[in-house]
Amino acid sequence: MRVVAGEFGGRPLKTLAGKTTRPTTDKVKGAMFNMIGPFFDGGRVLDLYAGSGSLAIEAISRGMDHAVLVEKDRSAQAIVQENIKMTKSEHQFQLLKMDDKKAIRQLSGTFNLVLLDPPYAKEQIASVVTDLEDRGLLAEEVMLVCETDKAVDLPEEISAFGIWKQKIYGISKVTVYVR
């Protein structure tokens, strides 16, 4: 796995062995960012199920200013920290070592890009988006990028958001919501 494009493009990323995380392939990651950008003019990104940190690092590499990564698995947290260190831009990243619900209660400010790639067995995207909206954590011009198994059908609308784009890549489905 590697960073696909931008400032850190081509740099290798570590992943966690085993099945506790499900890393997004470089192909899907590249396609996902081409759907939504592919490059950014600043802003804050929230990666609520960071895994290896690959998606948030890609977003920073492509022009986002700051990323908050949330990961509850201790082994995955160590991989995230190693991957952040590889960027040599550690000041642009904040790792919260906790679950999504606790993180949402502690977060402040607004996010311009939210990456939701929860474990397939725990599809909670609709309730998480509603929680983020209720807590005022979503900027007016926010994109919510959800990666799920291709068999998962997300609602057409969640809170004040509707599906803008949706594509299937192999076994993964990427759904992008906007206001």
C-alpha atoms as a printed R data frame, in Angstrom:
    type eleno elety resid chain resno       x      y      z
1   ATOM     1    CA   MET     A     1   0.000  0.000  0.000
2   ATOM     2    CA   ARG     A     2   1.190  3.516 -0.751
3   ATOM     3    CA   VAL     A     3   0.101  7.142 -0.927
4   ATOM     4    CA   VAL     A     4  -1.380  7.494 -4.417
5   ATOM     5    CA   ALA     A     5  -0.906 11.193 -5.239
6   ATOM     6    CA   GLY     A     6   0.046 14.616 -3.952
7   ATOM     7    CA   GLU     A     7   2.828 15.767 -1.650
8   ATOM     8    CA   PHE     A     8   3.465 12.292 -0.200
9   ATOM     9    CA   GLY     A     9   2.659 10.430 -3.441
10  ATOM    10    CA   GLY     A    10   4.469  7.122 -3.887
11  ATOM    11    CA   ARG     A    11   5.508  6.778 -0.245
12  ATOM    12    CA   PRO     A    12   4.826  3.329  1.223
13  ATOM    13    CA   LEU     A    13   2.267  2.845  3.993
14  ATOM    14    CA   LYS     A    14   2.240  0.093  6.587
15  ATOM    15    CA   THR     A    15  -0.858 -1.980  7.200
16  ATOM    16    CA   LEU     A    16  -1.950 -4.164 10.045
17  ATOM    17    CA   ALA     A    17  -1.635 -7.909  9.519
18  ATOM    18    CA   GLY     A    18  -4.770 -9.936 10.154
19  ATOM    19    CA   LYS     A    19  -8.439 -9.117  9.861
20  ATOM    20    CA   THR     A    20  -8.945 -6.394 12.465
21  ATOM    21    CA   THR     A    21  -8.732 -3.722  9.757
22  ATOM    22    CA   ARG     A    22  -9.662 -3.821  6.072
23  ATOM    23    CA   PRO     A    23  -7.305 -1.497  4.205
24  ATOM    24    CA   THR     A    24  -8.637  0.370  1.192
25  ATOM    25    CA   THR     A    25  -6.692 -0.752 -1.865
26  ATOM    26    CA   ASP     A    26  -4.620  1.810 -3.758
27  ATOM    27    CA   LYS     A    27  -6.953  1.399 -6.754
28  ATOM    28    CA   VAL     A    28 -10.105  2.127 -4.725
29  ATOM    29    CA   LYS     A    29  -8.381  4.962 -2.834
30  ATOM    30    CA   GLY     A    30  -7.259  6.598 -6.093
31  ATOM    31    CA   ALA     A    31 -10.738  6.250 -7.604
32  ATOM    32    CA   MET     A    32 -12.362  7.573 -4.417
33  ATOM    33    CA   PHE     A    33 -10.246 10.721 -4.391
34  ATOM    34    CA   ASN     A    34 -10.732 11.245 -8.128
35  ATOM    35    CA   MET     A    35 -14.499 11.190 -7.438
36  ATOM    36    CA   ILE     A    36 -14.331 13.913 -4.794
37  ATOM    37    CA   GLY     A    37 -11.415 16.145 -5.758
38  ATOM    38    CA   PRO     A    38  -8.992 14.955 -6.662
39  ATOM    39    CA   PHE     A    39  -7.085 17.746 -4.872
40  ATOM    40    CA   PHE     A    40  -8.129 20.141 -2.105
41  ATOM    41    CA   ASP     A    41  -7.625 23.774 -1.204
42  ATOM    42    CA   GLY     A    42  -7.203 23.325  2.532
43  ATOM    43    CA   GLY     A    43  -9.712 22.331  5.184
44  ATOM    44    CA   ARG     A    44 -10.084 19.758  7.951
45  ATOM    45    CA   VAL     A    45 -10.623 16.041  7.453
46  ATOM    46    CA   LEU     A    46 -12.075 13.563  9.954
47  ATOM    47    CA   ASP     A    47 -11.272  9.868  9.489
48  ATOM    48    CA   LEU     A    48 -13.543  8.220 12.040
49  ATOM    49    CA   TYR     A    49 -12.347  4.619 11.498
50  ATOM    50    CA   ALA     A    50  -8.704  5.235 10.627
51  ATOM    51    CA   GLY     A    51  -7.362  1.657 10.368
52  ATOM    52    CA   SER     A    52  -3.894  2.347  8.912
53  ATOM    53    CA   GLY     A    53  -4.549  6.078  8.459
54  ATOM    54    CA   SER     A    54  -4.226  5.710  4.702
55  ATOM    55    CA   LEU     A    55  -7.307  7.752  3.735
56  ATOM    56    CA   ALA     A    56  -6.535 10.735  5.991
57  ATOM    57    CA   ILE     A    57  -2.889 10.737  4.887
58  ATOM    58    CA   GLU     A    58  -4.054 10.714  1.256
59  ATOM    59    CA   ALA     A    59  -6.343 13.690  1.974
60  ATOM    60    CA   ILE     A    60  -3.479 15.680  3.543
61  ATOM    61    CA   SER     A    61  -1.188 14.688  0.677
62  ATOM    62    CA   ARG     A    62  -3.787 16.106 -1.729
63  ATOM    63    CA   GLY     A    63  -4.116 19.484  0.007
64  ATOM    64    CA   MET     A    64  -6.202 19.257  3.187
65  ATOM    65    CA   ASP     A    65  -4.620 21.221  6.073
66  ATOM    66    CA   HIS     A    66  -5.321 19.066  9.126
67  ATOM    67    CA   ALA     A    67  -6.607 15.562  9.845
68  ATOM    68    CA   VAL     A    68  -8.162 14.020 12.928
69  ATOM    69    CA   LEU     A    69  -7.911 10.239 12.883
70  ATOM    70    CA   VAL     A    70  -9.944  8.091 15.270
71  ATOM    71    CA   GLU     A    71  -8.926  4.503 15.973
72  ATOM    72    CA   LYS     A    72  -9.804  2.282 18.931
73  ATOM    73    CA   ASP     A    73  -7.638 -0.774 18.107
74  ATOM    74    CA   ARG     A    74  -4.239 -0.549 19.833
75  ATOM    75    CA   SER     A    75  -2.352 -2.416 17.115
76  ATOM    76    CA   ALA     A    76  -3.886 -0.208 14.431
77  ATOM    77    CA   GLN     A    77  -3.010  2.910 16.459
78  ATOM    78    CA   ALA     A    78   0.682  1.953 16.306
79  ATOM    79    CA   ILE     A    79   0.469  1.546 12.507
80  ATOM    80    CA   VAL     A    80  -1.301  4.919 12.185
81  ATOM    81    CA   GLN     A    81   1.460  6.590 14.210
82  ATOM    82    CA   GLU     A    82   4.176  5.006 12.035
83  ATOM    83    CA   ASN     A    83   2.406  6.101  8.848
84  ATOM    84    CA   ILE     A    84   1.947  9.653 10.167
85  ATOM    85    CA   LYS     A    85   5.642  9.771 11.077
86  ATOM    86    CA   MET     A    86   6.517  8.741  7.497
87  ATOM    87    CA   THR     A    87   4.912 11.970  6.219
88  ATOM    88    CA   LYS     A    88   7.367 14.107  8.246
89  ATOM    89    CA   SER     A    89   4.374 16.460  8.733
90  ATOM    90    CA   GLU     A    90   3.166 15.151 12.085
91  ATOM    91    CA   HIS     A    91   1.820 18.605 13.029
92  ATOM    92    CA   GLN     A    92  -0.971 18.142 10.447
93  ATOM    93    CA   PHE     A    93  -2.358 15.038 12.157
94  ATOM    94    CA   GLN     A    94  -4.089 14.258 15.441
95  ATOM    95    CA   LEU     A    95  -4.752 10.649 16.470
96  ATOM    96    CA   LEU     A    96  -7.562 10.051 18.949
97  ATOM    97    CA   LYS     A    97  -7.188  6.625 20.567
98  ATOM    98    CA   MET     A    98 -10.835  5.855 21.284
99  ATOM    99    CA   ASP     A    99 -14.039  4.654 19.673
100 ATOM   100    CA   ASP     A   100 -16.178  6.742 17.323
101 ATOM   101    CA   LYS     A   101 -18.860  7.658 19.866
102 ATOM   102    CA   LYS     A   102 -16.392  8.962 22.457
103 ATOM   103    CA   ALA     A   103 -14.496 10.884 19.757
104 ATOM   104    CA   ILE     A   104 -17.664 12.558 18.464
105 ATOM   105    CA   ARG     A   105 -18.421 13.781 22.002
106 ATOM   106    CA   GLN     A   106 -14.892 15.262 22.328
107 ATOM   107    CA   LEU     A   107 -14.430 16.825 18.888
108 ATOM   108    CA   SER     A   108 -14.791 20.538 18.243
109 ATOM   109    CA   GLY     A   109 -14.702 22.784 15.214
110 ATOM   110    CA   THR     A   110 -16.027 21.768 11.821
111 ATOM   111    CA   PHE     A   111 -14.820 19.337  9.189
112 ATOM   112    CA   ASN     A   112 -14.874 19.810  5.420
113 ATOM   113    CA   LEU     A   113 -14.305 16.150  4.577
114 ATOM   114    CA   VAL     A   114 -15.462 13.167  6.628
115 ATOM   115    CA   LEU     A   115 -14.217  9.673  5.793
116 ATOM   116    CA   LEU     A   116 -16.434  6.861  7.051
117 ATOM   117    CA   ASP     A   117 -15.051  3.388  6.454
118 ATOM   118    CA   PRO     A   118 -16.407  1.385  9.402
119 ATOM   119    CA   PRO     A   119 -15.827 -2.351  9.712
120 ATOM   120    CA   TYR     A   120 -18.305 -4.131  7.457
121 ATOM   121    CA   ALA     A   121 -19.985 -5.864 10.392
122 ATOM   122    CA   LYS     A   122 -20.808 -2.547 12.074
123 ATOM   123    CA   GLU     A   123 -22.574 -0.402  9.513
124 ATOM   124    CA   GLN     A   124 -23.610  2.623 11.558
125 ATOM   125    CA   ILE     A   125 -23.129  5.342  8.991
126 ATOM   126    CA   ALA     A   126 -26.599  6.926  9.235
127 ATOM   127    CA   SER     A   127 -26.498  7.336 13.022
128 ATOM   128    CA   VAL     A   128 -22.896  8.614 12.948
129 ATOM   129    CA   VAL     A   129 -23.721 11.264 10.314
130 ATOM   130    CA   THR     A   130 -26.727 12.378 12.368
131 ATOM   131    CA   ASP     A   131 -24.555 12.592 15.516
132 ATOM   132    CA   LEU     A   132 -21.899 14.653 13.682
133 ATOM   133    CA   GLU     A   133 -24.586 17.008 12.344
134 ATOM   134    CA   ASP     A   134 -26.327 17.337 15.723
135 ATOM   135    CA   ARG     A   135 -23.017 18.277 17.397
136 ATOM   136    CA   GLY     A   136 -22.284 20.977 14.777
137 ATOM   137    CA   LEU     A   137 -19.123 19.243 13.514
138 ATOM   138    CA   LEU     A   138 -19.896 19.452  9.795
139 ATOM   139    CA   ALA     A   139 -18.987 22.512  7.721
140 ATOM   140    CA   GLU     A   140 -21.612 23.932  5.383
141 ATOM   141    CA   GLU     A   141 -19.608 22.700  2.379
142 ATOM   142    CA   VAL     A   142 -18.809 19.213  3.686
143 ATOM   143    CA   MET     A   143 -18.401 15.959  1.785
144 ATOM   144    CA   LEU     A   144 -19.135 12.683  3.549
145 ATOM   145    CA   VAL     A   145 -17.306  9.797  1.881
146 ATOM   146    CA   CYS     A   146 -18.546  6.356  2.927
147 ATOM   147    CA   GLU     A   147 -16.865  3.101  1.979
148 ATOM   148    CA   THR     A   148 -18.902 -0.058  2.499
149 ATOM   149    CA   ASP     A   149 -19.280 -3.553  1.165
150 ATOM   150    CA   LYS     A   150 -20.960 -3.376 -2.257
151 ATOM   151    CA   ALA     A   151 -24.006 -5.219 -0.879
152 ATOM   152    CA   VAL     A   152 -24.730 -2.481  1.695
153 ATOM   153    CA   ASP     A   153 -27.530 -0.135  0.681
154 ATOM   154    CA   LEU     A   154 -27.228  3.247  2.357
155 ATOM   155    CA   PRO     A   155 -30.263  5.561  2.480
156 ATOM   156    CA   GLU     A   156 -30.743  8.154 -0.275
157 ATOM   157    CA   GLU     A   157 -30.804 10.848  2.429
158 ATOM   158    CA   ILE     A   158 -29.276 11.088  5.895
159 ATOM   159    CA   SER     A   159 -30.103 14.123  8.001
160 ATOM   160    CA   ALA     A   160 -29.600 17.120  5.655
161 ATOM   161    CA   PHE     A   161 -27.481 15.124  3.178
162 ATOM   162    CA   GLY     A   162 -28.242 13.362 -0.074
163 ATOM   163    CA   ILE     A   163 -26.208 11.025 -2.246
164 ATOM   164    CA   TRP     A   164 -24.117 13.016 -4.726
165 ATOM   165    CA   LYS     A   165 -22.090 10.155 -6.242
166 ATOM   166    CA   GLN     A   166 -21.939  6.409 -5.784
167 ATOM   167    CA   LYS     A   167 -19.687  3.845 -7.466
168 ATOM   168    CA   ILE     A   168 -18.777  0.204 -7.002
169 ATOM   169    CA   TYR     A   169 -15.133 -0.882 -7.161
170 ATOM   170    CA   GLY     A   170 -14.760 -4.657 -6.872
171 ATOM   171    CA   ILE     A   171 -16.191 -5.649 -3.473
172 ATOM   172    CA   SER     A   172 -16.357 -2.033 -2.235
173 ATOM   173    CA   LYS     A   173 -18.962  0.674 -2.711
174 ATOM   174    CA   VAL     A   174 -18.095  4.356 -2.320
175 ATOM   175    CA   THR     A   175 -20.989  6.692 -1.547
176 ATOM   176    CA   VAL     A   176 -20.508 10.456 -1.318
177 ATOM   177    CA   TYR     A   177 -23.085 12.593  0.480
178 ATOM   178    CA   VAL     A   178 -23.375 16.400  0.272
179 ATOM   179    CA   ARG     A   179 -25.919 18.941  1.561
